[in-house]
Amino acid sequence: MPPAQARPDTARADTGRVEAGPEEAGGQEAAASWRALGTQVRLVVTDSRCLAEARSMLSEDLAAVDEACSRFRADSEICGLRGGHAQQVSPLLAEAIAVALRAAELTDGDVDPTVGAAMSALGYDRDFETMPRTGPPLPAMAGAVTVRTVPGWREVRLDGRTLTMPEGVRLDLGATAKAWAADRSAARIAPRVGCGVLVSLGGDIAVAGPAPDEGWRIRVQDVTGSPDDPPDGPYALVAIRDGGLATSSTAARRWQRGGDVLHHILDPRTGLPAEPVWRTVSVAAGTCADANAASTAAVIRGRRALGWLARLGLPARLVDATGVVFTVAGWPQDQQDSRDAQDPRDAQDPRDAQDPRDAQSEQAQK
């Protein structure tokens, strides 16, 4: 997972909501927002004249990804897969599965695409917006969901477009598909429209093409909101020129069954939600898919994630359940309010920062 540059900057944009900035050569930055794939979509281009075409291409891309990869659509290609024999899949689904299997390999199985049945057993069996937030106790919490429900990614074989997996396996690409889709669309759109492009899918951010002078500026914090709103509590201002940035959270998609509060990041070793050691983990990497794999694995690894991310040299910000903020591998320190923002010309290159083996922490004001 090669690291991307992350540095402090002054413009503000909550993860997943990136604010259009100043004029660039040949045009002015422009942005559009809408919903797709069950999440908020944010598209920013460095030349407003390219926005309409870029939006059309992104909408087309996301519709194709939804049709291939959604486990909430009965007519999706992934829902039609059956284990126990070899089967041909479309080039798009094959690419999505390959990315998921790569993430599993890079994270030693922490990010596992075979958690589909376990996820459904916990009640996450439909689009999150339509899920009841409370309900009766689940049999899963009484022990019905075990490691037997998660067959393991090594049981899935993909040879070109030929997929083989055990009978009964249900794939869930939710941990990787949005980040991969952001990478794929940004890389496809930028050369076509001829300007810089940022694609954010629910906080999974990928950039391609020429970046703005000060880089793509992103505000990272624990609460979501409009980029026009002032920061709410401590936040980090970062800028990336290539690659991607992703945030994984145990607080965003939560629901309750009986007395159990559940979230959507499962530990494949237990088939249950990972212990909520971290409230959020944000990572910058060479691609959004790699950043997302690392941030998701960090949630599952708990405190061990600090050393793991530092050894990989991936700039990261981790906020624990009590609000303590940890940064590793050159991630910039948090600002406490908008008056603390630094001049973008003083932006820090993480490669010149502290030894990545050192983790820093500060108390967040909740």
mmCIF file of C-alpha atoms in Angstrom:
data_model
loop_
_atom_site.group_PDB
_atom_site.id
_atom_site.type_symbol
_atom_site.label_atom_id
_atom_site.label_comp_id
_atom_site.label_asym_id
_atom_site.label_seq_id
_atom_site.Cartn_x
_atom_site.Cartn_y
_atom_site.Cartn_z
ATOM 1 C CA MET A 1 0.000 0.000 0.000
ATOM 2 C CA PRO A 2 2.102 2.968 -1.168
ATOM 3 C CA PRO A 3 1.450 6.165 0.808
ATOM 4 C CA ALA A 4 0.022 9.325 -0.685
ATOM 5 C CA GLN A 5 0.937 12.820 0.436
ATOM 6 C CA ALA A 6 -1.196 14.278 3.234
ATOM 7 C CA ARG A 7 -0.537 17.747 4.540
ATOM 8 C CA PRO A 8 -2.301 20.575 6.405
ATOM 9 C CA ASP A 9 -4.219 23.144 4.432
ATOM 10 C CA THR A 10 -6.821 25.837 5.006
ATOM 11 C CA ALA A 11 -9.892 25.013 2.961
ATOM 12 C CA ARG A 12 -12.494 22.898 4.660
ATOM 13 C CA ALA A 13 -14.331 19.832 3.523
ATOM 14 C CA ASP A 14 -15.692 17.072 5.701
ATOM 15 C CA THR A 15 -14.683 13.618 4.583
ATOM 16 C CA GLY A 16 -16.965 12.891 1.647
ATOM 17 C CA ARG A 17 -17.909 16.539 1.153
ATOM 18 C CA VAL A 18 -15.184 18.477 -0.628
ATOM 19 C CA GLU A 19 -15.528 22.197 -1.157
ATOM 20 C CA ALA A 20 -14.849 23.791 -4.521
ATOM 21 C CA GLY A 21 -11.983 26.237 -4.223
ATOM 22 C CA PRO A 22 -10.376 29.142 -6.091
ATOM 23 C CA GLU A 23 -10.046 29.723 -9.788
ATOM 24 C CA GLU A 24 -7.645 27.551 -11.723
ATOM 25 C CA ALA A 25 -6.101 28.140 -15.122
ATOM 26 C CA GLY A 26 -8.641 27.608 -17.852
ATOM 27 C CA GLY A 27 -11.685 27.770 -15.619
ATOM 28 C CA GLN A 28 -13.051 27.723 -12.111
ATOM 29 C CA GLU A 29 -13.490 24.778 -9.786
ATOM 30 C CA ALA A 30 -17.012 23.403 -9.667
ATOM 31 C CA ALA A 31 -18.742 20.669 -7.722
ATOM 32 C CA ALA A 32 -21.892 18.559 -7.740
ATOM 33 C CA SER A 33 -23.454 16.339 -5.073
ATOM 34 C CA TRP A 34 -26.096 13.624 -5.210
ATOM 35 C CA ARG A 35 -26.784 10.167 -3.793
ATOM 36 C CA ALA A 36 -25.891 6.817 -5.331
ATOM 37 C CA LEU A 37 -24.786 3.401 -4.052
ATOM 38 C CA GLY A 38 -26.624 4.204 -0.838
ATOM 39 C CA THR A 39 -24.237 7.035 0.014
ATOM 40 C CA GLN A 40 -23.399 10.674 -0.657
ATOM 41 C CA VAL A 41 -21.557 11.368 -3.913
ATOM 42 C CA ARG A 42 -19.363 14.455 -4.315
ATOM 43 C CA LEU A 43 -17.684 15.324 -7.608
ATOM 44 C CA VAL A 44 -15.260 18.244 -7.967
ATOM 45 C CA VAL A 45 -13.502 19.352 -11.163
ATOM 46 C CA THR A 46 -10.845 22.010 -11.599
ATOM 47 C CA ASP A 47 -12.607 23.450 -14.659
ATOM 48 C CA SER A 48 -16.324 24.212 -14.369
ATOM 49 C CA ARG A 49 -16.755 23.707 -18.101
ATOM 50 C CA CYS A 50 -16.055 19.993 -17.570
ATOM 51 C CA LEU A 51 -18.584 19.416 -14.801
ATOM 52 C CA ALA A 52 -21.566 18.319 -16.888
ATOM 53 C CA GLU A 53 -19.631 15.692 -18.833
ATOM 54 C CA ALA A 54 -17.824 14.490 -15.714
ATOM 55 C CA ARG A 55 -21.093 14.106 -13.827
ATOM 56 C CA SER A 56 -22.669 12.174 -16.672
ATOM 57 C CA MET A 57 -19.703 9.782 -16.780
ATOM 58 C CA LEU A 58 -19.680 9.297 -13.003
ATOM 59 C CA SER A 59 -23.420 8.646 -12.887
ATOM 60 C CA GLU A 60 -23.025 6.053 -15.631
ATOM 61 C CA ASP A 61 -20.133 4.404 -13.796
ATOM 62 C CA LEU A 62 -21.978 4.209 -10.479
ATOM 63 C CA ALA A 63 -25.090 2.766 -12.079
ATOM 64 C CA ALA A 64 -22.978 -0.006 -13.622
ATOM 65 C CA VAL A 65 -21.233 -0.713 -10.304
ATOM 66 C CA ASP A 66 -24.581 -0.892 -8.514
ATOM 67 C CA GLU A 67 -25.968 -3.311 -11.076
ATOM 68 C CA ALA A 68 -22.916 -5.560 -10.773
ATOM 69 C CA CYS A 69 -22.016 -5.364 -7.081
ATOM 70 C CA SER A 70 -25.018 -4.476 -4.923
ATOM 71 C CA ARG A 71 -26.078 -7.224 -2.520
ATOM 72 C CA PHE A 72 -29.310 -5.293 -1.899
ATOM 73 C CA ARG A 73 -30.645 -5.695 -5.438
ATOM 74 C CA ALA A 74 -32.220 -9.012 -6.345
ATOM 75 C CA ASP A 75 -31.343 -8.352 -9.999
ATOM 76 C CA SER A 76 -27.661 -7.540 -9.387
ATOM 77 C CA GLU A 77 -25.014 -9.805 -10.830
ATOM 78 C CA ILE A 78 -23.430 -10.560 -7.474
ATOM 79 C CA CYS A 79 -26.764 -11.723 -6.023
ATOM 80 C CA GLY A 80 -27.042 -14.229 -8.857
ATOM 81 C CA LEU A 81 -23.751 -15.943 -8.015
ATOM 82 C CA ARG A 82 -23.899 -19.517 -6.761
ATOM 83 C CA GLY A 83 -21.107 -21.470 -5.164
ATOM 84 C CA GLY A 84 -20.031 -25.017 -5.789
ATOM 85 C CA HIS A 85 -19.019 -24.639 -9.432
ATOM 86 C CA ALA A 86 -17.039 -22.398 -11.764
ATOM 87 C CA GLN A 87 -18.957 -19.512 -13.292
ATOM 88 C CA GLN A 88 -18.219 -16.645 -15.650
ATOM 89 C CA VAL A 89 -18.651 -13.104 -14.371
ATOM 90 C CA SER A 90 -18.641 -9.791 -16.191
ATOM 91 C CA PRO A 91 -15.373 -7.868 -16.566
ATOM 92 C CA LEU A 92 -16.670 -5.232 -14.147
ATOM 93 C CA LEU A 93 -17.580 -7.702 -11.394
ATOM 94 C CA ALA A 94 -14.348 -9.606 -11.957
ATOM 95 C CA GLU A 95 -12.408 -6.380 -11.374
ATOM 96 C CA ALA A 96 -14.388 -5.617 -8.224
ATOM 97 C CA ILE A 97 -13.811 -9.113 -6.816
ATOM 98 C CA ALA A 98 -10.112 -8.941 -7.679
ATOM 99 C CA VAL A 99 -9.809 -5.698 -5.695
ATOM 100 C CA ALA A 100 -11.592 -7.313 -2.737
ATOM 101 C CA LEU A 101 -9.302 -10.353 -2.799
ATOM 102 C CA ARG A 102 -6.245 -8.098 -3.013
ATOM 103 C CA ALA A 103 -7.463 -6.163 0.024
ATOM 104 C CA ALA A 104 -7.888 -9.444 1.899
ATOM 105 C CA GLU A 105 -4.349 -10.494 1.021
ATOM 106 C CA LEU A 106 -2.813 -7.120 1.950
ATOM 107 C CA THR A 107 -4.586 -7.104 5.326
ATOM 108 C CA ASP A 108 -3.955 -10.759 6.194
ATOM 109 C CA GLY A 109 -7.665 -11.457 5.925
ATOM 110 C CA ASP A 110 -8.935 -8.567 8.046
ATOM 111 C CA VAL A 111 -10.924 -7.273 5.062
ATOM 112 C CA ASP A 112 -12.755 -10.387 3.859
ATOM 113 C CA PRO A 113 -15.377 -10.402 1.070
ATOM 114 C CA THR A 114 -16.985 -13.639 2.330
ATOM 115 C CA VAL A 115 -18.748 -11.943 5.275
ATOM 116 C CA GLY A 116 -22.009 -11.558 3.336
ATOM 117 C CA ALA A 117 -23.975 -14.206 5.215
ATOM 118 C CA ALA A 118 -22.711 -12.968 8.587
ATOM 119 C CA MET A 119 -23.661 -9.392 7.714
ATOM 120 C CA SER A 120 -27.189 -10.467 6.771
ATOM 121 C CA ALA A 121 -27.518 -12.515 9.951
ATOM 122 C CA LEU A 122 -26.844 -9.339 11.933
ATOM 123 C CA GLY A 123 -29.707 -7.566 10.203
ATOM 124 C CA TYR A 124 -27.776 -5.632 7.566
ATOM 125 C CA ASP A 125 -29.593 -7.258 4.670
ATOM 126 C CA ARG A 126 -30.927 -4.202 2.845
ATOM 127 C CA ASP A 127 -29.953 -0.637 1.988
ATOM 128 C CA PHE A 128 -29.008 1.032 5.254
ATOM 129 C CA GLU A 129 -31.477 3.870 4.731
ATOM 130 C CA THR A 130 -34.358 1.374 4.826
ATOM 131 C CA MET A 131 -33.107 -0.645 7.814
ATOM 132 C CA PRO A 132 -34.976 -0.397 11.131
ATOM 133 C CA ARG A 133 -32.568 1.200 13.599
ATOM 134 C CA THR A 134 -33.946 -0.838 16.511
ATOM 135 C CA GLY A 135 -35.401 -4.321 16.787
ATOM 136 C CA PRO A 136 -35.650 -7.502 18.847
ATOM 137 C CA PRO A 137 -32.579 -9.538 19.827
ATOM 138 C CA LEU A 138 -30.926 -11.511 17.036
ATOM 139 C CA PRO A 139 -30.156 -15.239 17.163
ATOM 140 C CA ALA A 140 -26.767 -14.225 15.760
ATOM 141 C CA MET A 141 -25.831 -12.588 19.044
ATOM 142 C CA ALA A 142 -26.628 -15.796 20.886
ATOM 143 C CA GLY A 143 -23.901 -17.641 19.033
ATOM 144 C CA ALA A 144 -25.493 -18.563 15.709
ATOM 145 C CA VAL A 145 -22.938 -16.419 13.888
ATOM 146 C CA THR A 146 -19.488 -17.931 14.265
ATOM 147 C CA VAL A 147 -16.367 -18.240 12.170
ATOM 148 C CA ARG A 148 -18.207 -20.989 10.278
ATOM 149 C CA THR A 149 -20.403 -18.246 8.757
ATOM 150 C CA VAL A 150 -17.324 -16.590 7.278
ATOM 151 C CA PRO A 151 -15.731 -19.171 4.977
ATOM 152 C CA GLY A 152 -12.652 -17.044 4.345
ATOM 153 C CA TRP A 153 -11.326 -15.260 1.296
ATOM 154 C CA ARG A 154 -8.851 -18.023 0.448
ATOM 155 C CA GLU A 155 -11.817 -20.219 -0.513
ATOM 156 C CA VAL A 156 -12.617 -17.861 -3.400
ATOM 157 C CA ARG A 157 -10.767 -18.376 -6.678
ATOM 158 C CA LEU A 158 -10.764 -15.888 -9.530
ATOM 159 C CA ASP A 159 -8.983 -16.801 -12.758
ATOM 160 C CA GLY A 160 -9.583 -14.016 -15.239
ATOM 161 C CA ARG A 161 -13.375 -13.908 -15.368
ATOM 162 C CA THR A 162 -13.867 -17.422 -13.985
ATOM 163 C CA LEU A 163 -15.031 -17.416 -10.358
ATOM 164 C CA THR A 164 -15.101 -20.462 -8.112
ATOM 165 C CA MET A 165 -16.239 -20.463 -4.502
ATOM 166 C CA PRO A 166 -17.743 -22.961 -2.055
ATOM 167 C CA GLU A 167 -21.454 -23.615 -1.983
ATOM 168 C CA GLY A 168 -23.306 -21.249 0.320
ATOM 169 C CA VAL A 169 -20.763 -18.421 0.167
ATOM 170 C CA ARG A 170 -22.298 -14.955 -0.173
ATOM 171 C CA LEU A 171 -19.921 -12.233 -1.251
ATOM 172 C CA ASP A 172 -20.129 -8.743 0.223
ATOM 173 C CA LEU A 173 -17.962 -6.152 -1.522
ATOM 174 C CA GLY A 174 -19.146 -3.316 0.716
ATOM 175 C CA ALA A 175 -15.724 -2.937 2.334
ATOM 176 C CA THR A 176 -13.969 -2.265 -0.984
ATOM 177 C CA ALA A 177 -16.418 -1.481 -3.795
ATOM 178 C CA LYS A 178 -16.989 2.238 -3.167
ATOM 179 C CA ALA A 179 -13.281 2.993 -2.823
ATOM 180 C CA TRP A 180 -12.504 1.008 -5.968
ATOM 181 C CA ALA A 181 -15.355 2.738 -7.805
ATOM 182 C CA ALA A 182 -13.955 6.139 -6.797
ATOM 183 C CA ASP A 183 -10.496 5.180 -8.094
ATOM 184 C CA ARG A 184 -11.897 3.750 -11.304
ATOM 185 C CA SER A 185 -14.120 6.718 -12.114
ATOM 186 C CA ALA A 186 -11.572 9.406 -11.261
ATOM 187 C CA ALA A 187 -8.977 7.697 -13.468
ATOM 188 C CA ARG A 188 -11.464 7.324 -16.330
ATOM 189 C CA ILE A 189 -12.975 10.813 -16.168
ATOM 190 C CA ALA A 190 -9.862 12.996 -15.795
ATOM 191 C CA PRO A 191 -8.213 12.186 -19.157
ATOM 192 C CA ARG A 192 -11.563 12.312 -20.941
ATOM 193 C CA VAL A 193 -12.565 15.776 -19.731
ATOM 194 C CA GLY A 194 -9.012 17.142 -19.572
ATOM 195 C CA CYS A 195 -8.910 18.561 -16.048
ATOM 196 C CA GLY A 196 -8.382 17.541 -12.440
ATOM 197 C CA VAL A 197 -11.096 15.391 -10.890
ATOM 198 C CA LEU A 198 -11.989 14.427 -7.327
ATOM 199 C CA VAL A 199 -14.557 11.698 -6.642
ATOM 200 C CA SER A 200 -15.868 11.138 -3.119
ATOM 201 C CA LEU A 201 -18.215 8.252 -2.365
ATOM 202 C CA GLY A 202 -19.310 8.410 1.234
ATOM 203 C CA GLY A 203 -15.884 9.671 2.304
ATOM 204 C CA ASP A 204 -13.866 7.360 0.075
ATOM 205 C CA ILE A 205 -11.950 9.927 -1.972
ATOM 206 C CA ALA A 206 -9.920 9.443 -5.158
ATOM 207 C CA VAL A 207 -8.249 12.110 -7.284
ATOM 208 C CA ALA A 208 -6.824 12.108 -10.792
ATOM 209 C CA GLY A 209 -5.490 14.586 -13.308
ATOM 210 C CA PRO A 210 -3.849 17.939 -12.519
ATOM 211 C CA ALA A 211 -4.437 18.931 -8.891
ATOM 212 C CA PRO A 212 -5.194 22.505 -7.774
ATOM 213 C CA ASP A 213 -2.128 24.581 -6.874
ATOM 214 C CA GLU A 214 -2.415 23.759 -3.172
ATOM 215 C CA GLY A 215 -3.610 20.193 -3.706
ATOM 216 C CA TRP A 216 -7.058 18.765 -3.095
ATOM 217 C CA ARG A 217 -8.030 20.108 0.313
ATOM 218 C CA ILE A 218 -10.028 17.924 2.659
ATOM 219 C CA ARG A 219 -11.247 18.477 6.201
ATOM 220 C CA VAL A 220 -11.262 15.273 8.222
ATOM 221 C CA GLN A 221 -13.227 15.071 11.463
ATOM 222 C CA ASP A 222 -15.607 12.778 13.314
ATOM 223 C CA VAL A 223 -18.826 14.515 12.332
ATOM 224 C CA THR A 224 -20.197 14.945 8.838
ATOM 225 C CA GLY A 225 -21.807 18.075 7.499
ATOM 226 C CA SER A 226 -21.810 20.662 4.775
ATOM 227 C CA PRO A 227 -18.420 22.067 3.731
ATOM 228 C CA ASP A 228 -20.028 25.483 4.243
ATOM 229 C CA ASP A 229 -20.389 24.778 7.964
ATOM 230 C CA PRO A 230 -17.574 25.688 10.373
ATOM 231 C CA PRO A 231 -15.643 22.793 11.923
ATOM 232 C CA ASP A 232 -17.397 21.072 14.826
ATOM 233 C CA GLY A 233 -14.643 20.098 17.256
ATOM 234 C CA PRO A 234 -11.074 19.065 16.436
ATOM 235 C CA TYR A 235 -10.298 18.334 12.804
ATOM 236 C CA ALA A 236 -7.400 17.754 10.429
ATOM 237 C CA LEU A 237 -6.866 19.689 7.227
ATOM 238 C CA VAL A 238 -5.015 17.661 4.630
ATOM 239 C CA ALA A 239 -4.172 18.037 0.969
ATOM 240 C CA ILE A 240 -3.502 15.262 -1.513
ATOM 241 C CA ARG A 241 -2.273 15.574 -5.089
ATOM 242 C CA ASP A 242 -2.757 11.981 -6.145
ATOM 243 C CA GLY A 243 -3.931 8.668 -4.765
ATOM 244 C CA GLY A 244 -6.756 8.601 -2.279
ATOM 245 C CA LEU A 245 -8.010 9.022 1.245
ATOM 246 C CA ALA A 246 -10.571 6.940 3.110
ATOM 247 C CA THR A 247 -12.248 6.958 6.507
ATOM 248 C CA SER A 248 -13.776 3.928 8.233
ATOM 249 C CA SER A 249 -16.074 4.390 11.211
ATOM 250 C CA THR A 250 -17.807 2.295 13.842
ATOM 251 C CA ALA A 251 -20.142 5.205 14.581
ATOM 252 C CA ALA A 252 -21.673 6.002 11.187
ATOM 253 C CA ARG A 253 -23.713 2.888 10.350
ATOM 254 C CA ARG A 254 -25.051 1.587 13.647
ATOM 255 C CA TRP A 255 -28.231 -0.200 14.616
ATOM 256 C CA GLN A 256 -29.587 -1.895 17.717
ATOM 257 C CA ARG A 257 -31.047 -5.346 18.159
ATOM 258 C CA GLY A 258 -32.185 -6.073 21.672
ATOM 259 C CA GLY A 259 -29.499 -4.722 23.964
ATOM 260 C CA ASP A 260 -26.742 -4.998 21.362
ATOM 261 C CA VAL A 261 -25.487 -1.975 19.435
ATOM 262 C CA LEU A 262 -24.061 -3.187 16.125
ATOM 263 C CA HIS A 263 -22.038 -1.633 13.318
ATOM 264 C CA HIS A 264 -21.092 -2.651 9.790
ATOM 265 C CA ILE A 265 -17.378 -3.482 10.119
ATOM 266 C CA LEU A 266 -17.166 -7.196 10.890
ATOM 267 C CA ASP A 267 -14.217 -9.126 12.228
ATOM 268 C CA PRO A 268 -14.136 -12.133 9.880
ATOM 269 C CA ARG A 269 -12.644 -14.288 12.653
ATOM 270 C CA THR A 270 -15.816 -14.001 14.712
ATOM 271 C CA GLY A 271 -18.480 -12.931 12.222
ATOM 272 C CA LEU A 272 -19.415 -10.125 14.637
ATOM 273 C CA PRO A 273 -18.807 -6.358 14.640
ATOM 274 C CA ALA A 274 -15.238 -5.448 15.521
ATOM 275 C CA GLU A 275 -14.656 -4.113 18.999
ATOM 276 C CA PRO A 276 -15.204 -0.334 18.778
ATOM 277 C CA VAL A 277 -11.705 0.605 19.914
ATOM 278 C CA TRP A 278 -11.624 3.240 17.180
ATOM 279 C CA ARG A 279 -14.497 5.589 16.449
ATOM 280 C CA THR A 280 -12.942 6.587 13.114
ATOM 281 C CA VAL A 281 -9.775 5.773 11.191
ATOM 282 C CA SER A 282 -8.646 7.900 8.233
ATOM 283 C CA VAL A 283 -5.779 6.831 5.963
ATOM 284 C CA ALA A 284 -4.060 8.326 2.905
ATOM 285 C CA ALA A 285 -2.537 5.912 0.378
ATOM 286 C CA GLY A 286 -1.532 5.521 -3.251
ATOM 287 C CA THR A 287 -5.109 4.570 -4.160
ATOM 288 C CA CYS A 288 -8.432 5.014 -2.437
ATOM 289 C CA ALA A 289 -8.872 1.226 -2.462
ATOM 290 C CA ASP A 290 -5.625 0.764 -0.525
ATOM 291 C CA ALA A 291 -6.502 3.585 1.868
ATOM 292 C CA ASN A 292 -9.882 2.023 2.550
ATOM 293 C CA ALA A 293 -8.450 -1.467 3.028
ATOM 294 C CA ALA A 294 -6.007 -0.047 5.577
ATOM 295 C CA SER A 295 -8.597 2.027 7.441
ATOM 296 C CA THR A 296 -11.015 -0.910 7.643
ATOM 297 C CA ALA A 297 -8.302 -3.315 8.791
ATOM 298 C CA ALA A 298 -7.198 -0.763 11.389
ATOM 299 C CA VAL A 299 -10.678 -0.762 12.923
ATOM 300 C CA ILE A 300 -10.548 -4.554 13.163
ATOM 301 C CA ARG A 301 -6.998 -4.633 14.571
ATOM 302 C CA GLY A 302 -7.756 -2.236 17.400
ATOM 303 C CA ARG A 303 -4.704 -0.845 19.210
ATOM 304 C CA ARG A 304 -2.383 -3.014 17.115
ATOM 305 C CA ALA A 305 -3.287 -0.805 14.151
ATOM 306 C CA LEU A 306 -0.987 1.997 15.300
ATOM 307 C CA GLY A 307 2.208 0.029 14.822
ATOM 308 C CA TRP A 308 0.906 -1.686 11.689
ATOM 309 C CA LEU A 309 0.066 1.581 9.896
ATOM 310 C CA ALA A 310 3.360 3.135 11.013
ATOM 311 C CA ARG A 311 5.364 0.195 9.642
ATOM 312 C CA LEU A 312 3.551 0.549 6.320
ATOM 313 C CA GLY A 313 4.312 4.287 6.284
ATOM 314 C CA LEU A 314 0.665 5.160 5.724
ATOM 315 C CA PRO A 315 -0.317 8.585 7.112
ATOM 316 C CA ALA A 316 -3.317 7.993 9.372
ATOM 317 C CA ARG A 317 -5.563 9.620 11.962
ATOM 318 C CA LEU A 318 -7.259 7.347 14.505
ATOM 319 C CA VAL A 319 -9.830 8.526 17.040
ATOM 320 C CA ASP A 320 -10.582 6.151 19.892
ATOM 321 C CA ALA A 321 -13.895 5.660 21.658
ATOM 322 C CA THR A 322 -13.039 8.278 24.294
ATOM 323 C CA GLY A 323 -12.103 10.953 21.746
ATOM 324 C CA VAL A 324 -8.312 10.673 21.933
ATOM 325 C CA VAL A 325 -6.775 11.413 18.509
ATOM 326 C CA PHE A 326 -3.702 9.444 17.403
ATOM 327 C CA THR A 327 -1.685 10.276 14.287
ATOM 328 C CA VAL A 328 0.999 8.180 12.600
ATOM 329 C CA ALA A 329 3.408 8.399 9.674
ATOM 330 C CA GLY A 330 3.258 12.165 9.241
ATOM 331 C CA TRP A 331 -0.463 12.819 9.434
ATOM 332 C CA PRO A 332 -0.780 16.512 10.419
ATOM 333 C CA GLN A 333 -1.875 17.513 13.891
ATOM 334 C CA ASP A 334 -5.508 18.470 14.474
ATOM 335 C CA GLN A 335 -6.731 22.047 14.587
ATOM 336 C CA GLN A 336 -9.118 22.977 17.401
ATOM 337 C CA ASP A 337 -11.114 25.575 15.428
ATOM 338 C CA SER A 338 -11.048 27.445 12.129
ATOM 339 C CA ARG A 339 -8.811 30.185 13.546
ATOM 340 C CA ASP A 340 -6.021 27.615 13.984
ATOM 341 C CA ALA A 341 -5.848 26.799 10.281
ATOM 342 C CA GLN A 342 -2.412 27.141 8.709
ATOM 343 C CA ASP A 343 -1.394 29.034 5.616
ATOM 344 C CA PRO A 344 -1.522 26.517 2.738
ATOM 345 C CA ARG A 345 1.951 27.641 1.697
ATOM 346 C CA ASP A 346 3.235 26.143 4.962
ATOM 347 C CA ALA A 347 1.762 22.724 4.186
ATOM 348 C CA GLN A 348 3.685 19.818 5.651
ATOM 349 C CA ASP A 349 4.986 16.947 3.570
ATOM 350 C CA PRO A 350 4.589 13.785 5.686
ATOM 351 C CA ARG A 351 7.825 12.409 4.282
ATOM 352 C CA ASP A 352 9.629 15.144 6.233
ATOM 353 C CA ALA A 353 7.652 14.537 9.424
ATOM 354 C CA GLN A 354 8.436 12.563 12.561
ATOM 355 C CA ASP A 355 9.700 8.991 12.601
ATOM 356 C CA PRO A 356 6.701 6.925 11.444
ATOM 357 C CA ARG A 357 7.256 4.560 14.341
ATOM 358 C CA ASP A 358 6.148 7.297 16.719
ATOM 359 C CA ALA A 359 2.402 7.660 17.337
ATOM 360 C CA GLN A 360 1.082 10.981 18.647
ATOM 361 C CA SER A 361 -2.123 11.591 20.567
ATOM 362 C CA GLU A 362 -4.212 14.460 21.824
ATOM 363 C CA GLN A 363 -7.539 14.743 23.624
ATOM 364 C CA ALA A 364 -10.448 15.634 21.392
ATOM 365 C CA GLN A 365 -13.170 17.895 22.727
ATOM 366 C CA LYS A 366 -16.437 16.049 22.296
#
